[in-house]
Structures are given as structure tokens and as C-alpha cells.
Amino acid sequence: MHAVPRPLELRLLLPLVILVPLGFAVTHIAQTSTLDPGPMAVAIGYVGLMLGAHLALRLVGNRGDELLLPCVATMGGIGIVMLNRLPQELLGTDAFGVRFGMATTQLLWFGVGVSAMVLLAGRFRDDGVLRHYKYTWALAGTLLLVITFLFGREVNGARLWIFLGPIGFQPGEAIKVVLVIFIAGYLAEKRTLLAGASARIGPFSVPPLPYLLPMIAIFVIVMLVVVVSRDLGTALLFMGIFLTMLFVATGRRSYVLLGILLFIAGSFVAYNLFGHVRIRVDNWIDPFVDPSDRGYQTVQALYAFGRGGLFGEGLGQGLPTISGHLPIPALPTDFIFAAVAEELGLIGAFALLALVMCLVFRGLRTAMLARDDFSAMLAVGLTVSLGLQTLIIAAGNVKLVPLTGITFPFVSYGGSSLLACFVIVGLLLAISHRSVVDAQIEGRGQ
Amino acid sequence: MTGEVLRILLLVLQLGFLALLYLILIGFSRALLRDLRSAEVTQMASQSGIGRLSVVESPADEPALGSAIALGPINSIGREVNSTIFIDDDFVSGLHAMLTFRGRSWFIEDQGSTNGTYVNGHRIDRPVALSFGDELTIGRVRMRLER
Amino acid sequence: MIATNVRRLSVYLLLAFASVSGALVWWQVLDAQALATRQDNPQVIATRRSLPRGSVFDSQGRMLASSVVTDGISRRTYTDPVFTHLLGYASLRFGATGVERAWDDVLTGRTDPNPLRDLLNDILARQPEPHDLTLTIDQRLQDFAAAQLGADRGAVVAIDPRTGAVLAMVSNPTYDATGFSGDPATAQAAFDAVAGAADNPFLDRSRQGHYTPGSIMKVLTASAALDAGAITPQTTFTDQPREEVEGFVVNGFTIREHDLAPVAPALWDLSPALQVSSNIYFAHVGLELGAARYLDYARRFGFCQALRIGSDVRGLPIDPSYVSARADGGCAPFRDEVELASAAFGQAAVSVTPMQMALMAATIANHGAVPQPYVVRDLRSHAATPAAGPTDSVLESYGGGRGNPAISSGVADQVRRAMIDAVLGPIGKLYAGAGDVTRFGVSGVQTAGKTGTAERGPGLKPHSWFIGFAPAQDAALASIAVAVIVEGGGSGSGHAAPIGGAVMAEWLKLVGTGG
């Protein structure tokens, strides 16, 4: 391992040196109506962290995709500018007797996430640990699920949190990564068999029973997530990841169709069983029925989109607080996309979506260039988990699908989510690194 | 009036933020486009073959360690000099195994060798479908199937 | 093979991102305006809560509504409850109604009438500046009309037939909206008190009240039949005298004349038939005209559709009036000839608003064109001390436009003469004579009019109606057209006609008779 240059990455990261401090200054000027850029420590810290991540990737000799980090860093930059401009006294974390603002807390988590990413990108060279112990990973995931069920704390009707002292932790984020690893391992091994022989149930061709069973198991686990965490968003995400990976491995649309039908059936049961789910679905159908109570957040988000218009209210000039309260309580997490769309307008929201798409396509490209099936499936799964998560929350914000409480990757406030997202990018960098290195060896060989 | 000046300045800064954001996006799209073109080239090059075996372990260095052997649809593996994949190893039979590409996937079938054929460490007794990334062990030689 | 599937997957993902983008375009651009004006929009509420709101003045500059911001809460005061239905209220709790709602964005200053300024204000995020409104209504006439109604339930609408300017718009009973437009803490109690009151004070009877019109509809029947050439002013129907005694049998159903009292049955033509208000005559006219043409003319007069006071962009909605049963927001075809014949004298399923009736009278006065009504005369920059009157800087003024021709000018003249006879003719003065303005101290002026006594079924006292305009001797002179309804007021001549006459006379005294 020796240092490598990553010139494209550096070039794409450099504009952040202006972008993030500019965002901090603009919001401060807009909010105070004075020509004072305000405190810059968090902005400088953030830019420093991202440049540091770049240097660290060079030092550990990662030759992986050079667009991933700048993509993520720009998204995170927009996020931290938004978090910094929100009323800080309302949200934030108390830890070790010090009160951290939201942006500061988020910056700390960025630090943790980036470290994890660099570690994986640099040290993770042999995927055997993931591949050969896939059942162990599946067991670990199930265990986490059980722990959440037993010790989880309920927030907004969904049991998602485990608290270790003052630090809250969402096991769903870890389970997501573990799930991807397990499915990738399983499908890479059984792919040819799943794609080949098949039995038929009605109009659907299904894989033979021995191969069907683990898939049913995964389905049941996903449905368990709904029951345990009562969280429709996570269930939708898990199911989406599973079906997408199944499609990529086998190329069979009928499996996906069958899965979707089963999911709809399951959701229907959940709708009738859980009031929490029912409220969300009813709100989705018409939030204006009860705009001041149950439909409140959805309606407020729609107003935020409406206020934004084409060019936005202007950074720092949107999100009117009503007697010191944010119009949307879950704004920093579930509705950060609406906040960006309000202040930066349609063009700002498009920019954010474009960044996510760039990230997704780079991830898929990594999958296509991977030298072996497991790496390819892993890259697909990891990428899709980021892409689908964005789609589900963004579509929920704009009322295309029922709103669910999941985060916008790299932009939303939240430590567990941020860490999981950086772990994903770290793994993608590692996979990408290996295919680049292999291709070079091969090139030298010929 | 100073308020008005401040508002205009703020507007300029806000537009600057958006402009910078789009400048970054242009940078991304240029990188993406350039990459797409080169990716097409590499893909055209690599799609001419249906797969290759890269040699992970080879005590006698025949095949050479680290080398990649391009595969045809039907490959014989053995100590026989005329084998598609010739392995110079005492633990390998003359015609040890057949590696064939049928339909959409690779299959390996042992040809009654003395020491057997292993896939990912398991000895096989019938034709087995392979995925890219699977490891074959024939004699003391370990090879990985890659695309 | 994985590579192929990944490529397919990327297409699906692209489609998904495209649909999210499409939804964004919908909310942020296409539907943004609709969202921005919704009453439950927090921004609408916030500006209403804490920002100064423009004042409203009558046509003479008397203050009708004004706001003061105290302790960060904008409190609104209305000076005259007689204007409540028209102005509406702007409440933090209950949203806004009336003019307050239709003009909300300019009153608060969220929108500037000058598009360039509006854009600049928006881009530079300037603090909104309120604007003031001036109405076409003179408070003196409005108050006078309200006083005439007294404690009776009903409505008075007066329009300048030449311009469509609304001169009075009174709905009784009314209420004081200051209570629930002011302090949100005490708003609920004030609101509940009104909501719980008898006779539904919230209803603006002038534009939302639906009433059977009775005989005043004969003006429409006559206008339509004359214009279509179905009758002339000299047309008579042979069997009239007999039918006036025995009843007119249509499809086996007998239509009976109302009590003609002192008048003996005779072979009347248009003018005397309108004077005695013969149901039999107008039933014949309606049948002569036919269902299709009747509906067509009703629509030309504005029936069967939602109208607005003001423009389509910014105006107060008027409930549609109907000549037959309601169907899909318009009028259904007449079921049979019985319904058509009954509708021709204002019974059956006919259901009208006082505003529509005033427009009908104004149409006859306005050479046969339906005036486009408006009630906000101009928009001005905000007066710092509203009690001292509006500023002189008019930012925008409004008018009603030329109006839509419904019947020819010649036919309008024939109907006008018949309506003058209905008030001043030898038989007519026994009925609508009570609406003659000369009885209220105005001389040298003829009055055109028609009374109506709308039967409501057994046990219920009929509604009392009057429509009219003055001066009527020359269509060019007519400066006021009125419609008056007194709910359960009995005969038209007894209750509504004197109110109509008095209101018209009061207006002529205020502005002069115009020579």
C-alpha cells in the first residue's frame, strides 16, 4: 500500500471551500439583517474534514471511484448549512455536560462517519469475511432486530431507538447494511440456480423450494420489521433493496412482481392492524382532511414546497417560525428535503436530486466493473439502499407515497443514519478499488 | 436604504450559492461523461471474452501466479499438454476437469480425476454451476473465475 | 448478465427520480399559487396575525374597516355591521370571507398590484406593504337600506345599471365581526354567539340566499318572449278571460290565477297583464316561447351559472340562480310543460338570489345588456391614519365593463314601458305603485318596477319581492336598479315595494335625478 493521487476528487472537492462558508454567511446575514458572516467554526471544520478525508484516502492508497466522496461531501455541505441555520436552541444534543448545536453534533457524526469510511476504504481488502460468514451476519441482523424489539424505545409511534446512556442509536441502519451483505452473499452463490430452474405457481414462475425458503425467510424478516418497529419506511426500504437485488441477480421481473404483491398484501394487513400505519396512509390520500392535527406535517411540507417556487425563498429567508417553533417539527430529519426545496427552490431541489443520482450511478458503475458476483451484488445492494432511501423520503415529502420516517442520506440530521451511509460509501470505495487494481494487473499481464 | 442595499447584497450572495452549486454539478457531469466514453471502450474490450481464470496459487508457477487465462466456451483442464488450461502439477490428472459455458453460466465437471476438483473448498461429485468470484482448486493450483 | 440487469435497473431508478422531479414541479410551480392562497396556509395566517392590514373605505372616504397592530397582534375593527356580509372578516381562527378574503393578498401586501414591484418585493424579500380599498357603496345609502329593512329578514341590493357598480348590498340579520377578527383569545366566544343565533346571520342573503321569485320573474319571461319574437306587446290569448276564472289546464294540471281582487277578468295584452300580474297570461307566454328558448334566455341573463361581483380573478362569488331543477352546476331541462308554464310566472323550481334579480332589473334599464357587477372601486396606498380618510394615490381602479347583451335595446324599451305601467298604470299602481319614488319626495321622475309574492306552500307566509329602477322615463337616465326581498313579508306591494321605492328615492336625493 502506497499513497496514490486522486486529482479528480480534489478538483471536485475544492469548490466546497467556498460553498459551505458562503452558505453559513448568507444564512447568518439573512437572519440577522446585518453584514456579519457569523461564526464559521463548523463550516471550516466541515470543509477541513472533507479535505482530510481526501488526503486520508490518498494515504491509504485507495484507487476507488473519485466521484463518490465529492458527491457525498456536497450533499452533506448543503445539509449542514441547512442544519446550522435552523433555530439551534430548539434542537441539539446534551452530552458530557456540554450543549452542542445541531450543526456541531452533525459535524461530530460526520467525523465518525468519515473515519469509518476511510478505514473501510483502506483496510478492507478481503471480502471473504463478508462472503463466507453471510449466515453469521444474518444472525447478527436478526439479533439486533430482537434487541430492538425487546429494548427499543418508541418515538413517534415507531420503535426505532436503542439508548446506550445518552447516545441514541437506530439499529435499523445497521440492520440495513447487514441485510445487504447477507443477500449479496446468498444471491452470488445461488444466482445461477435461481435464474435457471423454476417451478410455477399460477402465472408466476418461482424458484424451486430449497432456494425459495431463504427468500421467504427474508420476506418474513422484513415484515417482522414492520411489526416490531412499526416503521413502514424501513420495511419499504428493506423490501425494495431485497427485490432490486433479486432482480439484478436473476433478471426475472416475475420475482419482483410477486414480491411487490406480497408486500402490498402485507401492508394491507399492517394498515388494518396498526393505527400508526393507517394514519400515515390516510394522510397520504388526503392530508387536507385534518390539516391542523394529523395531516399537519404533510400539509406544512407542501406549503414549504409551494413557498419555494422556482428559485426559492432565498437561503436563510424561508422556513418562517411560528412563535419560535419550526413549522414542521421533524424538519431536520424527515423533511430536510422540503426545507432545501423551500430555500433553494426547484432548482436547488433538482441539484440535490442530481447529486444523489450521480452517487447512485457511480455506485452502479462500480457494480458493473466488479470482478466477481459477490462484489457486484454487494455494490448493487449498497447503492440501491442509498438510492431507494432517498427516493422513499423525497417521494414521501412530495406526497407521491405515504410519508415515512426515514432520513435523506447525508443531508438529514441523525448520527446512526450518517454513519451507516458512510460505511456504505467506504465499502463501495473498497469494491471499486479492487476492480481498478485487478484491471491494472490484467492490463500489465497482457 | 441601507436595508435595501443589504437585501440586494444578500440576493447576490444567494444567487452565488446556487451558481456555485451548479458549477459543482457541471464538474460532476463532465467527469461522468468523460468516464462514460472510456467505460464504453473498456467494456468493448472486455466483452469479447466470456470470462477468465486468474491464478491465485500455483506452486510450480505453471500457470503463472497472478496471470489471467482467457476462456473459450469449452475448456479442458489437466496435465495433458494439449489441455486448454495446462497445469503442471503432480496432483493433477491428465484430463482433470471440464470448464464449460452453457447458456448463461459457467459449469465445472470433474472428469474422474484422482485428487478431485474443489469449488470454494468443497469437493464436487457432479457438474456444478459457478458464479464469478468462485474459486477452483485443482491439485495445488487455485484459480478464481472472473468476468 | 449482472451488468445487463444493472443497466436496466439504472433506467428504472432514473424513471423513479423523474417522477419525484415531476411531483416537485407540480408543488413548486404549477400548484404553488393555489397553495399560497389557502386559508390554512401558515404564511397567510402569520401575515394576518402580525402585519398591518389595509383599510376599507366607502365611496365617500368613510372608514369601514381598519387594523392596528398591538403587542405584535393585528386587530381589526369594523365600524358598521351593515357592511359585515360584504366585507366579511379576516380572523386568525376562522379564516377570511367576503372582500377580506378575495382581496386578502393585496390588503396584507403579500401581492403588489404592480407586477414588477411584486417581483422585486419577492426577490428582495421586502416586508409586505398593505393597501387600502375603496368601495363603490355610499355608506349613507347602505345604512338607509338597512334601516328600511328594520328587523325583517331579507336583503336589499342596488346597482348602477350603467356601470354595474354596486350601490347597496344589505343582508339582514347581520352581526359585528370585530369580535372574531380581533383578539384570537376571545374570538371563539364571539363566533359561537353568532353561529348560535337564530335566522342564520352568517348567510349573506344578497348573494347566497335562494328564494322563489314569484311574479318578478315575469320580467324575464316577457323579455325573452319579446326578443325571441314569440309575442309582441299586443299579443293576447283568446281563452284568457275564461281561464282566469276556471283555470288553465296544461297536460291535465290546472294552473289558477292568483286573487285578482278588484280587477275583473279581461283579454289583457302585455302591459295590463304585467300590471295585474296575470299568471295565466305569462303561463301562455312561457309555453309560446318553449322550453329551449326559455333556458337560453335565462342563461343570457346570468341564470344557471355562478357569477361574480368583480373579476374572475378577484371577486365575490354569487350563487347561481335557477329556472329549473339543478343539474351539474347548471339548470336541468324542464320536466314538462307544467313546469315550464309555472316557471314563467316564477313558481315551480325557480330559485334566485336577490343579486341576480337586481341584475335582471338593471339589464332592462341598461338597454338590454347585463351589467358586470363590481364593488371595489379602487386600490390605494395605505393611509397611516385611516380615520382621516384614504390617501389620494390610486394604484389601480376597477370597473364593470360594458356588460353582456341579453336582449335587444328595442325589446328592453318595450319591457321598460311595461314596467313603468306596472308602477304607474291604472291597475298597476294598486300593486307596485307602492314603489313609486315620487311617493318618497322625489319629483319629475318615473319609476319602473314589478312586485312579486312568492308562494312557499301551505302555512308559510309568502316572500315579498320588488325589483325596479329609476329614473325610468329615459333608459339613459336610470341611475339605480334595486331588488328587495322581505322573507315571509306577504305581498310584494305591501312590504318590499315601499322599501324599494324609498331606497331609490334616497339615492336620487343623494346624487340628483340627472336632469
Short mmCIF file of N, CA and C in Angstrom, two decimals, chain A residues 191 244 247-248 250-251 253 288 291 300 302-303 305-310 313 317 322 337 341 345-346 349-350 353 356-357 360-361 364 368 373 377 380 384 391 394-395 398-400, chain C residues 1-14 16-25 27-29 31-32 34-36 38-43 46 49 122-125:
data_model
loop_
_atom_site.label_atom_id
_atom_site.label_comp_id
_atom_site.label_asym_id
_atom_site.label_seq_id
_atom_site.Cartn_x
_atom_site.Cartn_y
_atom_site.Cartn_z
N ARG A 191 -27.17 -17.65 -7.50
CA ARG A 191 -27.71 -16.88 -8.61
C ARG A 191 -28.11 -17.74 -9.80
N THR A 244 -34.84 -5.48 -5.51
CA THR A 244 -33.94 -4.96 -6.53
C THR A 244 -32.75 -5.90 -6.72
N PHE A 247 -33.74 -8.95 -8.53
CA PHE A 247 -33.90 -8.67 -9.96
C PHE A 247 -32.55 -8.64 -10.65
N VAL A 248 -31.59 -7.96 -10.04
CA VAL A 248 -30.28 -7.84 -10.67
C VAL A 248 -29.62 -9.22 -10.77
N THR A 250 -31.12 -12.26 -10.90
CA THR A 250 -31.78 -13.25 -11.73
C THR A 250 -32.31 -12.68 -13.04
N GLY A 251 -32.54 -11.37 -13.09
CA GLY A 251 -33.10 -10.76 -14.28
C GLY A 251 -34.56 -11.10 -14.47
N ARG A 253 -38.38 -10.41 -13.81
CA ARG A 253 -39.32 -9.41 -13.30
C ARG A 253 -40.43 -10.08 -12.49
N PHE A 288 -55.29 17.19 3.69
CA PHE A 288 -56.04 18.41 3.99
C PHE A 288 -57.33 18.13 4.76
N PRO A 291 -55.83 19.26 8.48
CA PRO A 291 -54.56 19.95 8.25
C PRO A 291 -53.90 20.47 9.53
N GLN A 300 -47.84 21.09 5.95
CA GLN A 300 -46.84 22.15 6.10
C GLN A 300 -45.70 21.97 5.10
N LEU A 302 -45.97 20.64 2.15
CA LEU A 302 -46.46 21.07 0.84
C LEU A 302 -46.43 22.58 0.73
N TYR A 303 -46.80 23.26 1.83
CA TYR A 303 -46.72 24.72 1.82
C TYR A 303 -45.28 25.18 1.63
N PHE A 305 -42.94 23.61 0.02
CA PHE A 305 -42.60 23.46 -1.40
C PHE A 305 -43.21 24.61 -2.20
N GLY A 306 -44.47 24.94 -1.89
CA GLY A 306 -45.16 25.99 -2.62
C GLY A 306 -44.47 27.34 -2.45
N ARG A 307 -44.06 27.64 -1.20
CA ARG A 307 -43.37 28.91 -0.96
C ARG A 307 -42.09 28.98 -1.74
N GLY A 308 -41.42 27.83 -1.85
CA GLY A 308 -40.12 27.83 -2.51
C GLY A 308 -40.19 28.26 -3.96
N GLY A 309 -41.14 27.72 -4.69
CA GLY A 309 -41.27 28.08 -6.09
C GLY A 309 -40.04 27.69 -6.88
N LEU A 310 -39.80 28.41 -7.95
CA LEU A 310 -38.74 28.05 -8.87
C LEU A 310 -37.35 28.33 -8.29
N GLU A 313 -37.15 30.75 -1.61
CA GLU A 313 -37.34 31.95 -0.81
C GLU A 313 -36.01 32.66 -0.59
N GLN A 317 -33.97 32.67 4.26
CA GLN A 317 -35.15 33.52 4.31
C GLN A 317 -36.46 32.75 4.26
N ILE A 322 -43.21 29.79 13.64
CA ILE A 322 -44.45 30.28 14.23
C ILE A 322 -44.24 30.33 15.73
N PHE A 337 -35.53 17.70 2.98
CA PHE A 337 -35.67 17.92 1.53
C PHE A 337 -36.64 19.08 1.26
N ALA A 341 -35.88 22.54 -0.59
CA ALA A 341 -36.70 22.97 -1.72
C ALA A 341 -37.32 24.34 -1.47
N GLY A 345 -35.37 26.55 -3.71
CA GLY A 345 -36.30 26.47 -4.83
C GLY A 345 -36.20 25.15 -5.59
N LEU A 346 -36.96 25.11 -6.67
CA LEU A 346 -36.97 23.92 -7.51
C LEU A 346 -35.57 23.61 -8.03
N ALA A 349 -33.59 21.97 -5.30
CA ALA A 349 -34.03 20.60 -5.06
C ALA A 349 -33.55 19.68 -6.18
N PHE A 350 -33.61 20.20 -7.41
CA PHE A 350 -33.10 19.42 -8.54
C PHE A 350 -31.62 19.14 -8.38
N LEU A 353 -31.20 16.33 -5.97
CA LEU A 353 -31.56 15.05 -6.59
C LEU A 353 -30.48 14.62 -7.59
N VAL A 356 -27.68 12.99 -5.80
CA VAL A 356 -28.00 11.61 -5.40
C VAL A 356 -27.91 10.69 -6.61
N MET A 357 -28.45 11.16 -7.74
CA MET A 357 -28.41 10.33 -8.94
C MET A 357 -26.97 10.05 -9.35
N VAL A 360 -25.69 7.40 -7.15
CA VAL A 360 -26.28 6.10 -7.48
C VAL A 360 -25.64 5.53 -8.75
N PHE A 361 -25.47 6.38 -9.75
CA PHE A 361 -24.91 5.85 -10.99
C PHE A 361 -23.45 5.47 -10.85
N LEU A 364 -23.61 2.08 -9.19
CA LEU A 364 -23.99 1.02 -10.12
C LEU A 364 -22.84 0.72 -11.09
N MET A 368 -20.96 -2.75 -11.98
CA MET A 368 -20.75 -3.31 -13.31
C MET A 368 -19.29 -3.64 -13.56
N ASP A 373 -19.07 -11.88 -8.72
CA ASP A 373 -20.50 -11.70 -8.48
C ASP A 373 -20.81 -11.12 -7.11
N MET A 377 -22.89 -7.82 -6.56
CA MET A 377 -24.17 -7.81 -5.84
C MET A 377 -24.10 -6.88 -4.63
N VAL A 380 -24.31 -3.34 -5.81
CA VAL A 380 -25.69 -3.02 -6.20
C VAL A 380 -26.54 -2.77 -4.96
N VAL A 384 -28.22 0.73 -4.05
CA VAL A 384 -29.67 0.80 -4.08
C VAL A 384 -30.22 1.21 -2.72
N LEU A 391 -35.20 8.09 -2.54
CA LEU A 391 -36.47 8.13 -3.29
C LEU A 391 -37.67 8.05 -2.36
N ALA A 394 -37.92 11.37 -0.33
CA ALA A 394 -38.24 12.51 -1.20
C ALA A 394 -39.66 12.37 -1.74
N ALA A 395 -40.01 11.15 -2.17
CA ALA A 395 -41.36 10.92 -2.68
C ALA A 395 -42.39 11.10 -1.58
N VAL A 398 -42.99 14.85 -1.14
CA VAL A 398 -43.83 15.47 -2.17
C VAL A 398 -45.16 14.71 -2.33
N LYS A 399 -45.47 13.82 -1.38
CA LYS A 399 -46.77 13.16 -1.32
C LYS A 399 -47.01 12.22 -2.50
N LEU A 400 -45.92 11.63 -3.02
CA LEU A 400 -46.09 10.60 -4.05
C LEU A 400 -46.39 9.26 -3.39
N MET C 1 -24.07 -10.72 -17.39
CA MET C 1 -25.51 -10.72 -17.20
C MET C 1 -25.93 -9.79 -16.07
N ILE C 2 -25.14 -9.77 -14.99
CA ILE C 2 -25.41 -8.80 -13.93
C ILE C 2 -25.33 -7.40 -14.49
N ALA C 3 -24.33 -7.19 -15.35
CA ALA C 3 -24.14 -5.86 -15.92
C ALA C 3 -25.38 -5.42 -16.69
N THR C 4 -25.97 -6.36 -17.46
CA THR C 4 -27.18 -6.02 -18.22
C THR C 4 -28.30 -5.64 -17.27
N ASN C 5 -28.47 -6.42 -16.21
CA ASN C 5 -29.55 -6.13 -15.27
C ASN C 5 -29.33 -4.81 -14.55
N VAL C 6 -28.05 -4.53 -14.24
CA VAL C 6 -27.75 -3.27 -13.57
C VAL C 6 -28.12 -2.10 -14.49
N ARG C 7 -27.83 -2.30 -15.77
CA ARG C 7 -28.17 -1.23 -16.72
C ARG C 7 -29.68 -1.01 -16.75
N ARG C 8 -30.43 -2.12 -16.75
CA ARG C 8 -31.90 -1.99 -16.72
C ARG C 8 -32.35 -1.30 -15.44
N LEU C 9 -31.72 -1.71 -14.34
CA LEU C 9 -32.07 -1.13 -13.04
C LEU C 9 -31.87 0.38 -13.06
N SER C 10 -30.77 0.81 -13.69
CA SER C 10 -30.49 2.25 -13.69
C SER C 10 -31.56 3.01 -14.46
N VAL C 11 -32.13 2.37 -15.47
CA VAL C 11 -33.23 3.02 -16.19
C VAL C 11 -34.45 3.17 -15.28
N TYR C 12 -34.76 2.10 -14.51
CA TYR C 12 -35.90 2.18 -13.59
C TYR C 12 -35.69 3.27 -12.55
N LEU C 13 -34.47 3.31 -12.02
CA LEU C 13 -34.18 4.33 -11.00
C LEU C 13 -34.32 5.73 -11.57
N LEU C 14 -33.86 5.87 -12.81
CA LEU C 14 -33.96 7.16 -13.48
C LEU C 14 -35.43 7.58 -13.58
N ALA C 16 -37.82 6.64 -11.62
CA ALA C 16 -38.30 6.98 -10.28
C ALA C 16 -37.89 8.41 -9.92
N PHE C 17 -36.64 8.76 -10.18
CA PHE C 17 -36.18 10.11 -9.88
C PHE C 17 -36.96 11.13 -10.72
N ALA C 18 -37.27 10.74 -11.96
CA ALA C 18 -38.01 11.66 -12.82
C ALA C 18 -39.40 11.91 -12.25
N SER C 19 -40.03 10.87 -11.68
CA SER C 19 -41.38 11.12 -11.16
C SER C 19 -41.34 11.98 -9.90
N VAL C 20 -40.30 11.80 -9.06
CA VAL C 20 -40.17 12.70 -7.92
C VAL C 20 -39.97 14.14 -8.41
N SER C 21 -39.16 14.30 -9.45
CA SER C 21 -38.94 15.64 -10.00
C SER C 21 -40.24 16.22 -10.53
N GLY C 22 -41.04 15.35 -11.18
CA GLY C 22 -42.32 15.81 -11.70
C GLY C 22 -43.23 16.31 -10.59
N ALA C 23 -43.28 15.55 -9.48
CA ALA C 23 -44.09 15.97 -8.34
C ALA C 23 -43.58 17.31 -7.79
N LEU C 24 -42.26 17.47 -7.76
CA LEU C 24 -41.67 18.74 -7.30
C LEU C 24 -42.15 19.90 -8.16
N VAL C 25 -42.13 19.69 -9.47
CA VAL C 25 -42.57 20.74 -10.39
C VAL C 25 -44.02 21.09 -10.12
N TRP C 27 -45.78 20.81 -7.20
CA TRP C 27 -45.99 21.57 -5.97
C TRP C 27 -45.30 22.93 -5.99
N GLN C 28 -44.14 22.98 -6.64
CA GLN C 28 -43.36 24.22 -6.53
C GLN C 28 -43.71 25.24 -7.60
N VAL C 29 -44.25 24.79 -8.72
CA VAL C 29 -44.54 25.75 -9.78
C VAL C 29 -46.03 25.74 -10.13
N ASP C 31 -48.79 24.20 -8.83
CA ASP C 31 -49.82 24.33 -7.81
C ASP C 31 -49.45 25.37 -6.75
N ALA C 32 -48.31 26.06 -6.94
CA ALA C 32 -47.80 26.95 -5.89
C ALA C 32 -48.78 28.06 -5.55
N ALA C 34 -52.06 28.16 -5.88
CA ALA C 34 -53.21 27.66 -5.15
C ALA C 34 -52.86 27.40 -3.69
N LEU C 35 -51.65 26.87 -3.45
CA LEU C 35 -51.21 26.62 -2.08
C LEU C 35 -51.04 27.92 -1.32
N ALA C 36 -50.50 28.93 -2.00
CA ALA C 36 -50.15 30.18 -1.32
C ALA C 36 -51.38 30.94 -0.85
N ARG C 38 -54.28 29.39 0.17
CA ARG C 38 -55.17 28.58 1.02
C ARG C 38 -55.28 29.21 2.41
N GLN C 39 -56.48 29.12 2.96
CA GLN C 39 -56.74 29.79 4.24
C GLN C 39 -55.97 29.17 5.40
N ASP C 40 -55.64 27.88 5.29
CA ASP C 40 -54.92 27.27 6.41
C ASP C 40 -53.41 27.34 6.23
N ASN C 41 -52.98 28.06 5.19
CA ASN C 41 -51.54 28.23 4.98
C ASN C 41 -50.97 29.08 6.11
N PRO C 42 -49.95 28.57 6.81
CA PRO C 42 -49.42 29.31 7.96
C PRO C 42 -48.91 30.70 7.59
N GLN C 43 -48.47 30.84 6.35
CA GLN C 43 -47.97 32.15 5.95
C GLN C 43 -49.12 33.15 5.85
N ALA C 46 -49.92 33.86 9.37
CA ALA C 46 -48.90 34.67 10.04
C ALA C 46 -48.99 36.13 9.63
N ARG C 49 -51.88 37.58 11.23
CA ARG C 49 -51.73 37.72 12.66
C ARG C 49 -50.96 38.97 13.05
N ASP C 122 -40.63 40.37 -3.95
CA ASP C 122 -40.45 38.95 -3.69
C ASP C 122 -38.97 38.59 -3.69
N ILE C 123 -38.25 39.08 -4.72
CA ILE C 123 -36.84 38.73 -4.85
C ILE C 123 -36.04 39.30 -3.69
N LEU C 124 -36.34 40.54 -3.33
CA LEU C 124 -35.57 41.17 -2.26
C LEU C 124 -36.14 40.88 -0.88
N ALA C 125 -37.21 40.06 -0.85
CA ALA C 125 -37.82 39.67 0.43
C ALA C 125 -38.15 40.89 1.28
#
